[in-house]
Amino acid sequence: MLRFGTAGLRGPLRDGPDGMNPDTVSRATAGLVDWLRSRCLGGGAIVVGRDARHGSAEFAIATAEIFAAAGFPVTLLPGPLPTPVVAFAVRELGAVAGVQITASHNPATDNGYKVYLDGGSQLIAPADTEIERCIEAVTEPIARTPVTPAADDLVRSYIDRVARLPELIGGPGARSDIRIVLTPLHGVGGDTAVAALTAAGFQHVHVVGAQFAPDADFPTVAFPNPEEPGATDLLLTTATRIGADLAIALDPDADRCAIGIPDGDGGWRMLRGDETGVLLGDYVLRTAPPDALVATTIVSSRLLSKLAAARGARYAETLTGFKWLARAGDGLVYAYEEAIGHCVDPAAVRDKDGISAAVLAADLVARLKAAGRTLADELDDYAIEFGLHATDQVSLRLPDPAAAADVVNRLRAAPPAEIAGEPVEYTDLLQMRGRMRTDALIFEGAGVRIVVRPSGTEPKLKCYLEVVEPVTDRAVLPATRTAAGQRIAELRAFCRGL
């Protein structure tokens, strides 16, 4: 049977217990019902939402009707909506759980069942294995009671909250008109994102028409992930054509956001998640309370830790995934992961949220433009203040998950003393205790860092690279970027030879 991985179930649409189908969804819901009852949460409010993938409407209705038959008051959201709306609704309603039917940025042949617990955070161990045992104990029949979809009040409340972020975080200040181009990559974020941006005062929002309407087949992209090569080609072409100030790409369920900016040579480039992460983190910290907390993961850049110290903020580091980042600690005001996930408003959405990140990025660009500056200028300033931090990722597809684990075990048994000519120290996170224990290795030297781990969802080995180069002044930045690029290439070659 499918197992609970990142916050729930995810897998191919096919018959049988190892696929996403009505029986799998029904049994998962019945198991979740029994688990909630075992926690004395029976009869609590439930939120159910969905994206526009194949099977999502059927799965969402089944989920809502099984909860209703079990005596839980159910809010079934109206139509296909972004995943952050469910996370928001769980907190807004004080619900005991929420379910979003989505496979995020997976291929068109997949679907999933994402679970939020009270407070709107993703579930973590031991809840996942406890729910699995409840699912295994389910016996037929599973009762269902019809549920009428809710009105769009919660959607409007979510948009209103997101639209207020420039006021809540940015505060007063001049803001220039900017031209924005946006693509939801055939997902469900388009209408909600445009509504939120417009409500926040951005009147020149253009969209990539060929990718705007939800389409479960994702016809214009080979893989519906903004990080994949070619996925944002139409976005950047449109940005060039209309003379945009900012390009925004959401993944299909709109919980992740990628940002594109002019490259200064008449073209455009997409920012890496680490670049957007420090830009938004610094912006949030400008008006955050004293001793606020920012967080990122072990595979992200170290730049946020340096920035937090310089801004008088606290910093936390977690394992990958927002199920950990959302629980980083009290006073959390911002969290991000390098895979373009950003939580800019944890008081309202305790998860990554591509739409709120897009609105805050637009606000930052508009304020910088009023001051005659750009996001590229900000990144240059960070390089001068903290050193140039260049990051990259190498993802090696292997025959099966066991092959990826074998590579990590081989490195664990004989760790290299140097990488790309640089002496490195080695940390094995499998030897850690508590929440930081995971199957990953960290190699660090003077200005270089590599994290190696097997993927938790795919037969891949993932390597996260970072190089830090000192910068004396703005004049040496081009040469420093070239040097950093050469060192990254050496780290990349090491990883591809594993």
PDB file of N, CA and C in Angstrom, residues 76-78 149-156:
ATOM      1  N   LEU A  76     -16.198  21.586   2.575  1.00  0.00           N
ATOM      2  CA  LEU A  76     -15.650  21.174   1.284  1.00  0.00           C
ATOM      3  C   LEU A  76     -15.476  22.429   0.443  1.00  0.00           C
ATOM      4  N   LEU A  77     -14.235  22.797   0.186  1.00  0.00           N
ATOM      5  CA  LEU A  77     -13.970  24.050  -0.527  1.00  0.00           C
ATOM      6  C   LEU A  77     -14.543  24.005  -1.935  1.00  0.00           C
ATOM      7  N   PRO A  78     -14.987  25.156  -2.458  1.00  0.00           N
ATOM      8  CA  PRO A  78     -15.659  25.194  -3.754  1.00  0.00           C
ATOM      9  C   PRO A  78     -14.671  25.127  -4.910  1.00  0.00           C
ATOM     10  N   PRO A 149     -20.781  21.666  -1.262  1.00  0.00           N
ATOM     11  CA  PRO A 149     -19.594  22.529  -1.219  1.00  0.00           C
ATOM     12  C   PRO A 149     -19.885  23.872  -0.565  1.00  0.00           C
ATOM     13  N   ALA A 150     -18.903  24.399   0.132  1.00  0.00           N
ATOM     14  CA  ALA A 150     -19.052  25.681   0.826  1.00  0.00           C
ATOM     15  C   ALA A 150     -19.049  26.834  -0.171  1.00  0.00           C
ATOM     16  N   ALA A 151     -19.492  27.990   0.303  1.00  0.00           N
ATOM     17  CA  ALA A 151     -19.357  29.220  -0.483  1.00  0.00           C
ATOM     18  C   ALA A 151     -17.892  29.632  -0.506  1.00  0.00           C
ATOM     19  N   ASP A 152     -17.608  30.735  -1.169  1.00  0.00           N
ATOM     20  CA  ASP A 152     -16.200  31.135  -1.332  1.00  0.00           C
ATOM     21  C   ASP A 152     -15.724  32.104  -0.255  1.00  0.00           C
ATOM     22  N   ASP A 153     -16.403  32.120   0.911  1.00  0.00           N
ATOM     23  CA  ASP A 153     -16.017  33.051   1.982  1.00  0.00           C
ATOM     24  C   ASP A 153     -14.570  32.852   2.432  1.00  0.00           C
ATOM     25  N   LEU A 154     -14.159  31.590   2.606  1.00  0.00           N
ATOM     26  CA  LEU A 154     -12.799  31.330   3.068  1.00  0.00           C
ATOM     27  C   LEU A 154     -11.774  31.739   2.031  1.00  0.00           C
ATOM     28  N   VAL A 155     -12.111  31.562   0.759  1.00  0.00           N
ATOM     29  CA  VAL A 155     -11.206  31.987  -0.304  1.00  0.00           C
ATOM     30  C   VAL A 155     -11.025  33.500  -0.269  1.00  0.00           C
ATOM     31  N   ARG A 156     -12.131  34.216  -0.094  1.00  0.00           N
ATOM     32  CA  ARG A 156     -12.041  35.683  -0.010  1.00  0.00           C
ATOM     33  C   ARG A 156     -11.248  36.111   1.223  1.00  0.00           C
TER      34      ARG A 156
END
